[in-house]
Short mmCIF file of C-alpha atoms in Angstrom, two decimals:
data_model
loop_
_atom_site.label_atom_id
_atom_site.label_comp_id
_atom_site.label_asym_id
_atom_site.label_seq_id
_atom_site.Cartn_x
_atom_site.Cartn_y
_atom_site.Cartn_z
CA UNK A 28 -8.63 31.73 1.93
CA UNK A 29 -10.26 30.17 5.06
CA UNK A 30 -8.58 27.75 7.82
CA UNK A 31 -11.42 24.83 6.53
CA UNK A 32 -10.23 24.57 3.04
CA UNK A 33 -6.73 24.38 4.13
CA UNK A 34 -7.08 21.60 6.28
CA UNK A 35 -9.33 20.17 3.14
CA UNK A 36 -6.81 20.27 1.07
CA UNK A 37 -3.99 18.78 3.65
CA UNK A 38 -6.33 16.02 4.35
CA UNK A 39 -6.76 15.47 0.35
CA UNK A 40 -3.08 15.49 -0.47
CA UNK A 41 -1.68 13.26 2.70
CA UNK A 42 -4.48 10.51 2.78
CA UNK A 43 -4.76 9.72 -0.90
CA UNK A 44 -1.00 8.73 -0.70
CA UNK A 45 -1.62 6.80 2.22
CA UNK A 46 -4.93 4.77 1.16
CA UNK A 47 -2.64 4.19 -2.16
CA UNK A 48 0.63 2.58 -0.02
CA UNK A 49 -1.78 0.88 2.15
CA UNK A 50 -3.47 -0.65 -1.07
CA UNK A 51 0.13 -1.52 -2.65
CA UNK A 52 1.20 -3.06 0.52
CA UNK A 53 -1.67 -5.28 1.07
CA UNK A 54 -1.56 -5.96 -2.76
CA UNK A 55 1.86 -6.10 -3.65
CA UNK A 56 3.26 -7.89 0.06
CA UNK A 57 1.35 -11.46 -0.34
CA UNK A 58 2.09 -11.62 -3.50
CA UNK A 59 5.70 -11.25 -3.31
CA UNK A 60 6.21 -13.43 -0.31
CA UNK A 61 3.70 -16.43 -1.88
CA UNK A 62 5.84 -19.86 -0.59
CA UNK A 63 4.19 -22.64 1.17
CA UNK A 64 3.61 -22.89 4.69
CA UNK A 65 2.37 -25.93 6.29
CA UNK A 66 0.19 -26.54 3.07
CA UNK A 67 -1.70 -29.86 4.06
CA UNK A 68 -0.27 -32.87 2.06
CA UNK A 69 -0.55 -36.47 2.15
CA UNK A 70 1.67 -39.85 1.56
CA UNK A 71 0.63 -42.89 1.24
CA UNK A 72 2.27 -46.26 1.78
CA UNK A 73 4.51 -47.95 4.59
CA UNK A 74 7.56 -48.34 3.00
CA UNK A 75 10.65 -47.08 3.99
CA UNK A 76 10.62 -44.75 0.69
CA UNK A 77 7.40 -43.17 2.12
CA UNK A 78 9.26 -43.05 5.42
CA UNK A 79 12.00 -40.76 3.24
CA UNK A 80 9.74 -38.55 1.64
CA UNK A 81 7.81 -37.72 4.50
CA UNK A 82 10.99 -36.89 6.52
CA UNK A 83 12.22 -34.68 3.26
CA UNK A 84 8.98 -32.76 3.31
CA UNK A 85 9.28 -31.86 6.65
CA UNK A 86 12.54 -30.54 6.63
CA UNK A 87 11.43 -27.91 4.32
CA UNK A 88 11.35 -25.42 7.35
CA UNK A 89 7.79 -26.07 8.02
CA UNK A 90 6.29 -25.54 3.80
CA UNK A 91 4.53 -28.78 4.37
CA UNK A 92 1.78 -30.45 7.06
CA UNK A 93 2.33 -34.04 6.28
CA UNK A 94 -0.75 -36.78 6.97
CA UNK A 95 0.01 -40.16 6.52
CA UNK A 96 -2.31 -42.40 4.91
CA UNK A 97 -2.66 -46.24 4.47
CA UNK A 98 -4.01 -46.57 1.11
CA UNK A 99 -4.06 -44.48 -2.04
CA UNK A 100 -8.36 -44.85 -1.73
CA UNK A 101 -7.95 -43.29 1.47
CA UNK A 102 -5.54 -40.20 0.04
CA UNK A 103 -7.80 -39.67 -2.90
CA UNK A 104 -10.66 -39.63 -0.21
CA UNK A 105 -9.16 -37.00 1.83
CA UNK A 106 -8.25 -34.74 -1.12
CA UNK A 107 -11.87 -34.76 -2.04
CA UNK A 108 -12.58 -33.86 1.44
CA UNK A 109 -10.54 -30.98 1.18
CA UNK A 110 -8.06 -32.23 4.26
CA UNK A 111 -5.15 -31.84 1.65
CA UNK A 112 -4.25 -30.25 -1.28
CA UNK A 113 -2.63 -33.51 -2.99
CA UNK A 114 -1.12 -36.78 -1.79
CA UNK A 115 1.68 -38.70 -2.89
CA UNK A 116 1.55 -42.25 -3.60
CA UNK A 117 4.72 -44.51 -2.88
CA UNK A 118 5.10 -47.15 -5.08
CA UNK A 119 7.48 -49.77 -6.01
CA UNK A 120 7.77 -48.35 -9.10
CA UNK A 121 8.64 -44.59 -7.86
CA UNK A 122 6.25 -42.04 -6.23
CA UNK A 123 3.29 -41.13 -7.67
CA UNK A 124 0.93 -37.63 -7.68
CA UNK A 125 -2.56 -37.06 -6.80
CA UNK A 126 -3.53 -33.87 -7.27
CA UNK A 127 -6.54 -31.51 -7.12
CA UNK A 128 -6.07 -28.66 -9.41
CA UNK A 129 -9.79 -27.08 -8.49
CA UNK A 130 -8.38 -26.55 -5.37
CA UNK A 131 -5.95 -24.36 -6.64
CA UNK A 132 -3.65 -25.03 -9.92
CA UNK A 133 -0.78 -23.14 -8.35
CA UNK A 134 -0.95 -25.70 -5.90
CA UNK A 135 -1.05 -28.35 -7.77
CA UNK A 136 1.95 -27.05 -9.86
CA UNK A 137 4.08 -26.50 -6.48
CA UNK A 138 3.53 -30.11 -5.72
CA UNK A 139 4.61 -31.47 -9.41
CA UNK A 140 7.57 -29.41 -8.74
CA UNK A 141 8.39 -30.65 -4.96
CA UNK A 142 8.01 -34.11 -6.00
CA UNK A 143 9.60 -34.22 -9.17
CA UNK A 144 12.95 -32.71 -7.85
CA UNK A 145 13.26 -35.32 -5.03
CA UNK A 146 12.16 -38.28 -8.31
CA UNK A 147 15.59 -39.92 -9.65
CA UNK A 148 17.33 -38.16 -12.22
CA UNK A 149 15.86 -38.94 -15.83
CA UNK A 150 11.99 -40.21 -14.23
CA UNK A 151 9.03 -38.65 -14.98
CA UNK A 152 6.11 -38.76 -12.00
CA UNK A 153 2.92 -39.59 -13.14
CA UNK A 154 0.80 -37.30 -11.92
CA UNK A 155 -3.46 -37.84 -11.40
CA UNK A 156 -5.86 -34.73 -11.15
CA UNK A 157 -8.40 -36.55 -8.53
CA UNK A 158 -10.82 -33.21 -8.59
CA UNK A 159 -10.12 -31.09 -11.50
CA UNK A 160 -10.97 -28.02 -12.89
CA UNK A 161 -12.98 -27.51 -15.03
CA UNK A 162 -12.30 -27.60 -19.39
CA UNK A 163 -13.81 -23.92 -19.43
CA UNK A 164 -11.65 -22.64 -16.43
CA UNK A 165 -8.51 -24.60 -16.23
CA UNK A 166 -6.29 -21.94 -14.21
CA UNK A 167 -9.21 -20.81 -11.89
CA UNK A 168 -8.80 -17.51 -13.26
CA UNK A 169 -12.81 -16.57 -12.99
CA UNK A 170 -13.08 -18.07 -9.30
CA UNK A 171 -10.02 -16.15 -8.59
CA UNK A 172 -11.37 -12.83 -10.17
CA UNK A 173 -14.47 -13.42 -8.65
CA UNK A 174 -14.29 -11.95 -5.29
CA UNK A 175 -13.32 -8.67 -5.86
CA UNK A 176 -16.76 -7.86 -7.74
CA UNK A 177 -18.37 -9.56 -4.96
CA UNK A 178 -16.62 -7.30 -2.34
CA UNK A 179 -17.38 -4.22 -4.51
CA UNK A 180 -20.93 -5.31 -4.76
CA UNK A 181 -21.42 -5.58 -1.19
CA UNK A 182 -19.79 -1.85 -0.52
CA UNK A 183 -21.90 -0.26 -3.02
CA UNK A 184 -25.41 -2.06 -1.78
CA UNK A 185 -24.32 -1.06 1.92
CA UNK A 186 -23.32 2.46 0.41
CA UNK A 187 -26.48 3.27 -1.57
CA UNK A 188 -28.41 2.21 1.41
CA UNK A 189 -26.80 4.62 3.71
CA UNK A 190 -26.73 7.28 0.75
CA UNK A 191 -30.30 6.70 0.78
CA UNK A 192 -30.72 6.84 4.17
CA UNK A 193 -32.91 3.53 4.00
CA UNK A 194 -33.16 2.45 8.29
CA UNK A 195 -33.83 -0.50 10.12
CA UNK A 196 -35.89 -2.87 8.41
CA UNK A 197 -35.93 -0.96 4.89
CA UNK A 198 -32.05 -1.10 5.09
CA UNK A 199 -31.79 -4.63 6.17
CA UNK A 200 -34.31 -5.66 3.30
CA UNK A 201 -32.64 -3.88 0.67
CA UNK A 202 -29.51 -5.75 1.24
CA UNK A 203 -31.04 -8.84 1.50
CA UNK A 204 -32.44 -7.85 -2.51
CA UNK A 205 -29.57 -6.97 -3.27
CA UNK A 206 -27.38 -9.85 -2.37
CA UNK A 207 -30.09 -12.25 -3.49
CA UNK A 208 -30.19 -10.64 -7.11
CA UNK A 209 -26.26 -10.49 -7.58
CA UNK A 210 -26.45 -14.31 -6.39
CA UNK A 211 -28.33 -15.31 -9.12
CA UNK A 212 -27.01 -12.90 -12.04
CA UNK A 213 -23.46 -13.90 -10.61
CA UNK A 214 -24.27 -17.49 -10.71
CA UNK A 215 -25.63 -17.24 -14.42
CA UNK A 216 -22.44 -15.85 -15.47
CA UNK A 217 -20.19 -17.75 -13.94
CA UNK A 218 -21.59 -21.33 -13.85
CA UNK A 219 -24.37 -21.33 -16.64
CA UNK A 220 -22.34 -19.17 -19.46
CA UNK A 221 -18.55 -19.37 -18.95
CA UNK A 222 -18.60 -23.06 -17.34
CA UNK A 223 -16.06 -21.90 -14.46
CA UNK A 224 -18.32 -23.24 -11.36
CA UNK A 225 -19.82 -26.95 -12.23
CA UNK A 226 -21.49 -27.64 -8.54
CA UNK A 227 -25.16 -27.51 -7.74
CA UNK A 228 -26.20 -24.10 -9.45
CA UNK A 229 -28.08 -22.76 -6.59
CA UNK A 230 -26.02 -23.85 -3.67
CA UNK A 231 -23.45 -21.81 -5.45
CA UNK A 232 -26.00 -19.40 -6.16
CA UNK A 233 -26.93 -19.13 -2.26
CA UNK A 234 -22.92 -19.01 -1.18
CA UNK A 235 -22.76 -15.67 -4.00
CA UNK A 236 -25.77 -14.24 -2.15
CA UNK A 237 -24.38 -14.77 1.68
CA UNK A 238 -21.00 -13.13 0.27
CA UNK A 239 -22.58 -10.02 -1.20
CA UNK A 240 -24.71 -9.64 2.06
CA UNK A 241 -21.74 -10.52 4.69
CA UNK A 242 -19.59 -7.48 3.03
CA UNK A 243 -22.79 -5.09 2.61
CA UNK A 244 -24.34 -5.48 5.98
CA UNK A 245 -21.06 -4.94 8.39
CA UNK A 246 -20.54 -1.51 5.64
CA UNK A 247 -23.94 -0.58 6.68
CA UNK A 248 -23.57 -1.09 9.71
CA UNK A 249 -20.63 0.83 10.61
CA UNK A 250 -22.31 3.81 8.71
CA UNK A 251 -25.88 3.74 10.77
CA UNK A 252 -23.33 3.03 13.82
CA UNK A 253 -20.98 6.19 13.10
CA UNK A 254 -22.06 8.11 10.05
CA UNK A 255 -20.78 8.32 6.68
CA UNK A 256 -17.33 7.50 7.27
CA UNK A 257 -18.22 3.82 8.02
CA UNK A 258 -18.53 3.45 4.40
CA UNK A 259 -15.18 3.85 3.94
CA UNK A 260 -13.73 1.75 6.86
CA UNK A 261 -15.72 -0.86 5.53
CA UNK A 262 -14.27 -0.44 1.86
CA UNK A 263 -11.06 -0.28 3.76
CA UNK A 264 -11.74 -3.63 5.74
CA UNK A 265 -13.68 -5.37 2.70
CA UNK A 266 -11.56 -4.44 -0.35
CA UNK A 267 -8.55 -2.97 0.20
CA UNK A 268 -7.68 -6.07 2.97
CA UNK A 269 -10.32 -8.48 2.47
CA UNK A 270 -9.31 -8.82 -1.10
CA UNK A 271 -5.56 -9.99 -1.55
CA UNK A 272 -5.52 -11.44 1.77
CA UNK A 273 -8.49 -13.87 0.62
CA UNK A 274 -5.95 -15.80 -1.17
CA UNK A 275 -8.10 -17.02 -3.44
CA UNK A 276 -5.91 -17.16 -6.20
CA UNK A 277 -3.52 -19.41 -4.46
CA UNK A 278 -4.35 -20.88 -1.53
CA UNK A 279 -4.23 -19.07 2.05
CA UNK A 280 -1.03 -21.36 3.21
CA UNK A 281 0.80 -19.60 0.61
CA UNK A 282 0.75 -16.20 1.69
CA UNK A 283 2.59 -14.95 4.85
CA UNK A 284 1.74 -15.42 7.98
CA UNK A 285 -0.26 -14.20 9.70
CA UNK A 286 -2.07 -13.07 6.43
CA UNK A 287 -3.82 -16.49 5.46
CA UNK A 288 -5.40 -16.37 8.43
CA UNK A 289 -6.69 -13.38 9.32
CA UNK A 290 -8.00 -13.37 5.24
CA UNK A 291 -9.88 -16.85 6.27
CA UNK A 292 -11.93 -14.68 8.84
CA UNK A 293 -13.14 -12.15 7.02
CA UNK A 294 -15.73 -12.14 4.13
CA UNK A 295 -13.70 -12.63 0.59
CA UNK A 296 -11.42 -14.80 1.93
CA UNK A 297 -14.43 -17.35 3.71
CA UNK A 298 -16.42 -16.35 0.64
CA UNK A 299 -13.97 -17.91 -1.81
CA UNK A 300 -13.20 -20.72 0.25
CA UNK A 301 -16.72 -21.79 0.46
CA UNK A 302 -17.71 -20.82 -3.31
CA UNK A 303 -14.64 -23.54 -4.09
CA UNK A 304 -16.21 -25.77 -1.81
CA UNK A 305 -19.75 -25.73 -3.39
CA UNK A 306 -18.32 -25.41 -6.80
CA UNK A 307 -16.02 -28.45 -7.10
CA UNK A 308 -16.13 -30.38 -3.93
CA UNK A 309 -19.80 -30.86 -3.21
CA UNK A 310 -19.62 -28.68 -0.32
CA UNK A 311 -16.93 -30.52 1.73
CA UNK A 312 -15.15 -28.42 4.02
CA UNK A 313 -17.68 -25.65 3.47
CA UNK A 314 -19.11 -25.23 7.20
CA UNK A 315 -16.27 -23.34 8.26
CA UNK A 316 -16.29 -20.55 6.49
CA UNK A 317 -20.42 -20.78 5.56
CA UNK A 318 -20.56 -19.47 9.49
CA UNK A 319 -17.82 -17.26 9.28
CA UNK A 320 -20.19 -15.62 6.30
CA UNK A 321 -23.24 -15.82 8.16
CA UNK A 322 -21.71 -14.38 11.64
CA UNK A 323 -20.56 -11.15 9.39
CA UNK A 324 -23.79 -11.57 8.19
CA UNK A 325 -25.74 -11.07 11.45
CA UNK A 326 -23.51 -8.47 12.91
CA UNK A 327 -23.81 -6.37 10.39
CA UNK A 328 -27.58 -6.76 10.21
CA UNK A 329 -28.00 -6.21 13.62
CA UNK A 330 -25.62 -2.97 13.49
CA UNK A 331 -28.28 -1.60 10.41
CA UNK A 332 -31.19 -2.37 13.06
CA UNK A 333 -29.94 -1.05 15.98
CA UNK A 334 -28.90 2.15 13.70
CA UNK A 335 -32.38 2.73 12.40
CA UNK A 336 -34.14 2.66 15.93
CA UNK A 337 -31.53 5.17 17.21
CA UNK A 338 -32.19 7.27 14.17
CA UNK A 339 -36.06 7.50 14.63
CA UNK A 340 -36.00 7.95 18.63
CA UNK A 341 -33.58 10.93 17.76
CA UNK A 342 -36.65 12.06 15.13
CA UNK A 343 -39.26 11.58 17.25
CA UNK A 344 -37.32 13.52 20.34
CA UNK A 345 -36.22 16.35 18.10
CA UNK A 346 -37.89 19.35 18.81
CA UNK A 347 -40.42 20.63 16.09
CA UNK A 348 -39.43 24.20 14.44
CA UNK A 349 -39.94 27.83 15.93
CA UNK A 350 -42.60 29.01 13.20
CA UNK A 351 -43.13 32.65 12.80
CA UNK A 352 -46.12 34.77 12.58
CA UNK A 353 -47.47 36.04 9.21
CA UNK A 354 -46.64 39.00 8.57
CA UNK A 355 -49.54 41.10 7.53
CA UNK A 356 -49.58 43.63 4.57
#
């Protein structure tokens, strides 16, 4: 038996343990740890009580960013603006709830549950869903399993075009197909049949797209860069991180730090962010991560390009083939 297949078969036995802890970890980790950290909330009111609650919120060990706000119009305002999750409303009568469950019904449930444990015994707090989700998706459950087809999408398009060995601008319009097509199937499944998104069907349709293509380009890229192994570094980067650190199903202050942030910068965690955006808040805060999309995006385009001229001055440089004389009969 020769030295190669030996190494082979070390190399087959010691990584697939490792890409399978690495997956568990980046899986199992956030999920485990999932606890608020300076999740944006409001209050609103001047009494004293509201001076209470915000000082109780605080002293959570940091769960909580607290804005103050002078009217309950102006905390339902910035909810809708996506500057907090939820607000709560001090009354005369006891505090009160706004909440925003399209942002994130495990959110919203955390705050019912903060609230109503500092509430006097034996009161129930009314509770108001300012922006909620939708009849046809009340958990989020298709938003939040959403953007791991998206991220396998964009893998396999930047896969098959290296597998194809499409270059330069083939390459770059392939993905651009690509991405454009799953926007529109994606968007037809998720907004027109199951009801989940409700926004404007092709802004949401358009955010789908830029997802697909901000995963697919940067795994093309890194395989017209460095070869074939760029396709898995980029299912490495795009799934096996990208995914649970997105924190779509929860919201990106609830995983550990620094988790939710790095997961804001790369594509399924902007992607979800700004799909959420489109789909239930008229694209308010959707800037953001719309150019964090696009600059993945670019990069990775430009990687393809750059990839495909190197490729054809190596063909044109490469030297033709010795050919050898007929031999006669």
């Amino acid at each position: 038996m020769s030295l190669t297949p030996n190494r082979r078969l070390v190399g087959v036995v010691l990584l697939v343990p490792l890409v399978v802890t690495l997956a568990l970890w980046a899986f199992a980790w956030p999920a485990a740890r999932t606890a608020p950290r300076d999740l944006p909330v409001g209050i609103a009111g001047t009494a004293p009580a509201a001076d209470r609650l915000q000082q109780r919120l605080e002293d959570r060990d940091g769960a909580f960013a607290v804005h103050r706000y002078g009217s309950e119009a102006a905390a339902r305002d910035a909810i809708e603006d996506r500057t907090v999750y939820g607000a709560v409303v001090v009354t005369e009568k006891g505090p009160a709830l706004l909440t925003a469950s399209a942002a994130g019904p495990v959110v919203a449930q955390l705050l019912h549950e903060a609230v109503s444990a500092g509430a006097p015994a034996g009161s129930a707090v009314p509770v108001t869903d300012v922006v909620a989700a939708p009849a046809a998706d009340p958990r989020g459950a298709v938003l939040g399993a959403s953007i791991l087809p998206l991220a396998i999408a964009g893998v396999a398009a930047g896969a098959a075009v290296t597998l194809l060995r499409l270059r330069g601008a083939r390459a770059g319009g392939a993905l651009l197909g690509v991405a454009a097509v799953v926007g529109l199937l994606a968007t037809a499944v998720t907004d027109s049949w199951l009801g989940a998104l409700t926004g404007d069907w092709w802004s949401e349709a358009g955010t789908i797209a830029l997802v697909v293509l901000a995963v697919g380009a940067p795994v093309a890229g890194l395989a017209a860069l460095i070869g074939t192994p760029g396709i898995g570094m980029g299912a490495l980067l795009m799934v096996l991180l990208g995914n649970p650190f997105s924190g779509v199903t929860s919201a990106p202050e609830l995983l550990p730090r620094p988790v939710g942030p790095i997961g804001q910068l790369l594509p399924p965690g902007a992607g979800g962010s700004a799909l959420r955006s489109v789909a239930f808040f008229d694209g308010a805060a959707a800037a953001v991560p719309a150019l964090t999309l696009g600059a993945w995006a670019v990069l990775g385009l430009a990687a393809v390009l750059a990839g495909g001229r190197r490729g054809t001055a190596a063909d044109t440089t490469a030297p033709e083939p010795v050919r050898e004389p007929a031999l006669a009969g």
